[in-house]
Amino acid sequence: MVMTEQTILGYLSEILDPEIPVLNIVEMGIVRSVFFENEKVVVTITPTYSGCPAMRMIEDNIVEKLKENGCGEVELKTVYTPTWTTDWLNEITKKKLQQYGISPPHTTSDNHFVEITLPKKISCPYCQSHQTSLKSDFSSTACKAMYYCNACLQPFEYFKEI
Amino acid sequence: MRLDTEIRDALFSFLLRIADDRLILGHRLSEWCGHGPILEEDIALTNISLDLLGQAEAYLKFAAEVEGKSRTEDDLAYFREVIDFKNCKLVELPKGDFAFTIARQFFFSQYCVLLCEKLQQSSLEQLAGISAKALKETTYHLRHSYQWMLRLGGGTEESRQRLQNAVDELWNYTGEMFLTDTIEQQLSAQNIIPSFVEISALWKENVARCFRESSITIPQTGFMHSGGRIGKHTEHLGHILSEMQILTRSFPKAKW
């Protein structure tokens, strides 16, 4: 079978984020591009958070997955521009997050000072109530905040907009 | 990347400054792991620590490329001596009590947000890219410490007093973040970095606003510590480096 960029992207879509195993690394926006340099496959990726410990594992998984599928040489390049943002998650992806029990991210704002003083109203992924309160901006991973639903009395996580 | 030797040397020094600030503060914060006053804070402080270490890694990697001597980010983190570290003294001070940690985080995060807002427009694409990313993360760090400044300042007399003590103790160390010297001047003339005079004024404005809202008094002192940016540190840096570097130095090829 002739390998195209599309087939490679298909393989990469089978790799799930180790911390949020309902999303794959392509829909997360971690994979930025795939191209060939002669026989070599080059995959460019961008980190979600600078210190995300899952990135190393994701890199290993990419190389392993492509080798399994017959790619000879694989090169990974980390790029920082454009900066990863939760705005890249589309509606289907956000729905998956909600069904998994994580409240999906709001659209980002550029105003750093508004963000400091006004935490947004986040809806509970279980009962959709907006009667929720922020417990901490940091949770089991850097990308999520900890919330509590005052309607169904359930703690839950919110995927922070960034 | 083509840069004059002079600019390249200045850029390497500047990258070490901003990377070392994050590397050392990240390690200091990690000391709260398992010791946070409440579980949420334990998690928050260690998450912030991880972000800082990740940012340090990215800046050090770029520094190693700029230097062009085949060193890696790990070589720079683990095989430099105290005098080679260019972090400001503020970040190396022991973690103190929770109020001390919060006040330092607030001073540092406010500085980083202002610096990264400008650095994301740097004429060097890679510096701009890493800084744009750091800015997003640091906005959350700033929100975290700002909220705590308000709560400690407006809490009990003891919480306010502890915060005031921390601010008094830290204040003389804040000036070094805005140190202007030939490195800063050379790079800002090339639009690689912003002018620190401008950032310093904005920082003072924002800090004064937070102090007003937290019933904290601005310490009246003109003296500011310096030396960290040229490798002259407090005794505390040696201790943190020995803890941080011992494993790699004892077993240089160790794999996890």
CSV table of N, CA, C and O in Angstrom, one decimal, chain B residues 160-204:
chain,number,residue,atom,x,y,z
B,160,ARG,N,-3.1,38.1,57.5
B,160,ARG,CA,-2.7,39.4,56.9
B,160,ARG,C,-1.3,39.7,57.4
B,160,ARG,O,-0.4,40.1,56.6
B,161,GLN,N,-1.0,39.5,58.6
B,161,GLN,CA,0.3,39.8,59.2
B,161,GLN,C,1.4,38.9,58.6
B,161,GLN,O,2.5,39.4,58.2
B,162,ARG,N,1.1,37.7,58.4
B,162,ARG,CA,2.0,36.8,57.8
B,162,ARG,C,2.3,37.2,56.3
B,162,ARG,O,3.5,37.1,55.9
B,163,LEU,N,1.3,37.6,55.6
B,163,LEU,CA,1.5,38.1,54.3
B,163,LEU,C,2.3,39.3,54.2
B,163,LEU,O,3.2,39.5,53.4
B,164,GLN,N,2.0,40.2,55.2
B,164,GLN,CA,2.8,41.5,55.2
B,164,GLN,C,4.3,41.2,55.5
B,164,GLN,O,5.2,41.8,54.9
B,165,ASN,N,4.5,40.3,56.5
B,165,ASN,CA,5.9,39.9,56.8
B,165,ASN,C,6.6,39.3,55.6
B,165,ASN,O,7.8,39.7,55.3
B,166,ALA,N,5.9,38.5,54.8
B,166,ALA,CA,6.5,37.9,53.6
B,166,ALA,C,6.8,39.0,52.6
B,166,ALA,O,7.9,39.0,52.0
B,167,VAL,N,5.9,39.9,52.4
B,167,VAL,CA,6.1,41.0,51.4
B,167,VAL,C,7.3,41.8,51.9
B,167,VAL,O,8.2,42.1,51.1
B,168,ASP,N,7.4,42.1,53.2
B,168,ASP,CA,8.5,42.9,53.7
B,168,ASP,C,9.8,42.2,53.4
B,168,ASP,O,10.8,42.8,53.1
B,169,GLU,N,9.8,40.9,53.6
B,169,GLU,CA,11.1,40.1,53.5
B,169,GLU,C,11.5,40.0,52.0
B,169,GLU,O,12.7,40.0,51.7
B,170,LEU,N,10.5,39.9,51.1
B,170,LEU,CA,10.8,39.6,49.7
B,170,LEU,C,11.0,40.9,48.9
B,170,LEU,O,11.7,40.9,47.9
B,171,TRP,N,10.5,42.0,49.4
B,171,TRP,CA,10.5,43.2,48.6
B,171,TRP,C,11.9,43.6,48.0
B,171,TRP,O,12.0,44.0,46.8
B,172,ASN,N,12.9,43.5,48.9
B,172,ASN,CA,14.3,43.9,48.4
B,172,ASN,C,14.8,43.0,47.3
B,172,ASN,O,15.9,43.3,46.8
B,173,TYR,N,14.1,41.9,47.1
B,173,TYR,CA,14.6,41.0,46.1
B,173,TYR,C,13.9,41.2,44.7
B,173,TYR,O,14.3,40.5,43.8
B,174,THR,N,12.9,42.0,44.7
B,174,THR,CA,12.1,42.1,43.5
B,174,THR,C,12.8,43.0,42.4
B,174,THR,O,12.5,42.8,41.2
B,175,GLY,N,13.6,43.9,42.8
B,175,GLY,CA,14.2,44.8,41.8
B,175,GLY,C,15.1,44.1,40.8
B,175,GLY,O,15.2,44.5,39.6
B,176,GLU,N,15.7,43.0,41.2
B,176,GLU,CA,16.6,42.3,40.3
B,176,GLU,C,15.9,41.7,39.0
B,176,GLU,O,16.5,41.5,38.0
B,177,MET,N,14.6,41.5,39.1
B,177,MET,CA,13.9,41.0,38.0
B,177,MET,C,14.0,42.0,36.8
B,177,MET,O,13.9,41.6,35.6
B,178,PHE,N,14.1,43.3,37.1
B,178,PHE,CA,14.0,44.3,36.1
B,178,PHE,C,15.4,44.9,35.9
B,178,PHE,O,15.5,46.0,35.3
B,179,LEU,N,16.4,44.2,36.2
B,179,LEU,CA,17.8,44.7,36.1
B,179,LEU,C,18.1,45.1,34.6
B,179,LEU,O,17.8,44.3,33.7
B,180,THR,N,18.6,46.3,34.5
B,180,THR,CA,19.0,46.7,33.1
B,180,THR,C,20.5,46.7,33.1
B,180,THR,O,21.1,47.3,34.0
B,181,ASP,N,21.1,46.1,32.1
B,181,ASP,CA,22.5,46.1,31.9
B,181,ASP,C,22.8,46.0,30.4
B,181,ASP,O,21.9,46.1,29.6
B,182,THR,N,24.0,45.8,30.1
B,182,THR,CA,24.4,45.8,28.6
B,182,THR,C,23.6,44.7,27.9
B,182,THR,O,23.3,44.8,26.7
B,183,ILE,N,23.4,43.5,28.5
B,183,ILE,CA,22.7,42.4,27.9
B,183,ILE,C,21.3,42.8,27.5
B,183,ILE,O,20.9,42.6,26.4
B,184,GLU,N,20.6,43.4,28.5
B,184,GLU,CA,19.2,43.9,28.2
B,184,GLU,C,19.2,45.0,27.1
B,184,GLU,O,18.4,44.9,26.3
B,185,GLN,N,20.2,45.9,27.2
B,185,GLN,CA,20.2,47.0,26.3
B,185,GLN,C,20.5,46.5,24.8
B,185,GLN,O,19.8,46.9,23.9
B,186,GLN,N,21.5,45.6,24.7
B,186,GLN,CA,21.8,45.1,23.4
B,186,GLN,C,20.6,44.4,22.7
B,186,GLN,O,20.4,44.6,21.6
B,187,LEU,N,20.0,43.6,23.5
B,187,LEU,CA,18.9,42.8,23.0
B,187,LEU,C,17.6,43.6,22.7
B,187,LEU,O,16.9,43.4,21.7
B,188,SER,N,17.3,44.6,23.6
B,188,SER,CA,16.1,45.4,23.4
B,188,SER,C,16.3,46.3,22.2
B,188,SER,O,15.4,46.6,21.5
B,189,ALA,N,17.6,46.7,21.9
B,189,ALA,CA,17.9,47.5,20.8
B,189,ALA,C,17.6,46.8,19.5
B,189,ALA,O,17.2,47.4,18.4
B,190,GLN,N,17.6,45.5,19.5
B,190,GLN,CA,17.4,44.6,18.3
B,190,GLN,C,15.9,44.1,18.3
B,190,GLN,O,15.6,43.3,17.5
B,191,ASN,N,15.1,44.6,19.2
B,191,ASN,CA,13.7,44.1,19.3
B,191,ASN,C,13.6,42.6,19.6
B,191,ASN,O,12.6,42.0,19.3
B,192,ILE,N,14.6,42.1,20.2
B,192,ILE,CA,14.6,40.7,20.6
B,192,ILE,C,13.8,40.6,21.9
B,192,ILE,O,13.0,39.7,22.1
B,193,ILE,N,14.1,41.5,22.8
B,193,ILE,CA,13.4,41.6,24.1
B,193,ILE,C,12.9,43.0,24.3
B,193,ILE,O,13.4,43.9,23.7
B,194,PRO,N,11.9,43.1,25.2
B,194,PRO,CA,11.4,44.5,25.5
B,194,PRO,C,12.3,45.2,26.4
B,194,PRO,O,13.2,44.7,27.0
B,195,SER,N,12.0,46.5,26.6
B,195,SER,CA,12.7,47.3,27.6
B,195,SER,C,12.2,47.0,29.0
B,195,SER,O,11.0,46.9,29.2
B,196,PHE,N,13.1,46.7,29.9
B,196,PHE,CA,12.7,46.3,31.2
B,196,PHE,C,12.2,47.5,32.1
B,196,PHE,O,11.6,47.3,33.1
B,197,VAL,N,12.6,48.7,31.6
B,197,VAL,CA,12.1,49.9,32.3
B,197,VAL,C,10.6,50.0,32.3
B,197,VAL,O,9.9,50.2,33.2
B,198,GLU,N,10.1,49.7,31.0
B,198,GLU,CA,8.7,49.8,30.8
B,198,GLU,C,7.9,48.7,31.6
B,198,GLU,O,6.9,48.9,32.2
B,199,ILE,N,8.5,47.5,31.6
B,199,ILE,CA,7.9,46.4,32.3
B,199,ILE,C,7.8,46.6,33.8
B,199,ILE,O,6.9,46.4,34.5
B,200,SER,N,8.9,47.2,34.3
B,200,SER,CA,9.0,47.5,35.7
B,200,SER,C,7.9,48.5,36.2
B,200,SER,O,7.3,48.3,37.2
B,201,ALA,N,7.6,49.5,35.3
B,201,ALA,CA,6.6,50.5,35.7
B,201,ALA,C,5.2,49.8,35.8
B,201,ALA,O,4.4,50.0,36.7
B,202,LEU,N,4.9,48.9,34.8
B,202,LEU,CA,3.7,48.2,34.7
B,202,LEU,C,3.5,47.3,35.9
B,202,LEU,O,2.5,47.2,36.6
B,203,TRP,N,4.6,46.6,36.3
B,203,TRP,CA,4.6,45.7,37.4
B,203,TRP,C,4.3,46.4,38.7
B,203,TRP,O,3.4,46.0,39.5
B,204,LYS,N,4.9,47.6,38.9
B,204,LYS,CA,4.7,48.4,40.1
B,204,LYS,C,3.2,48.8,40.2
B,204,LYS,O,2.6,48.7,41.3
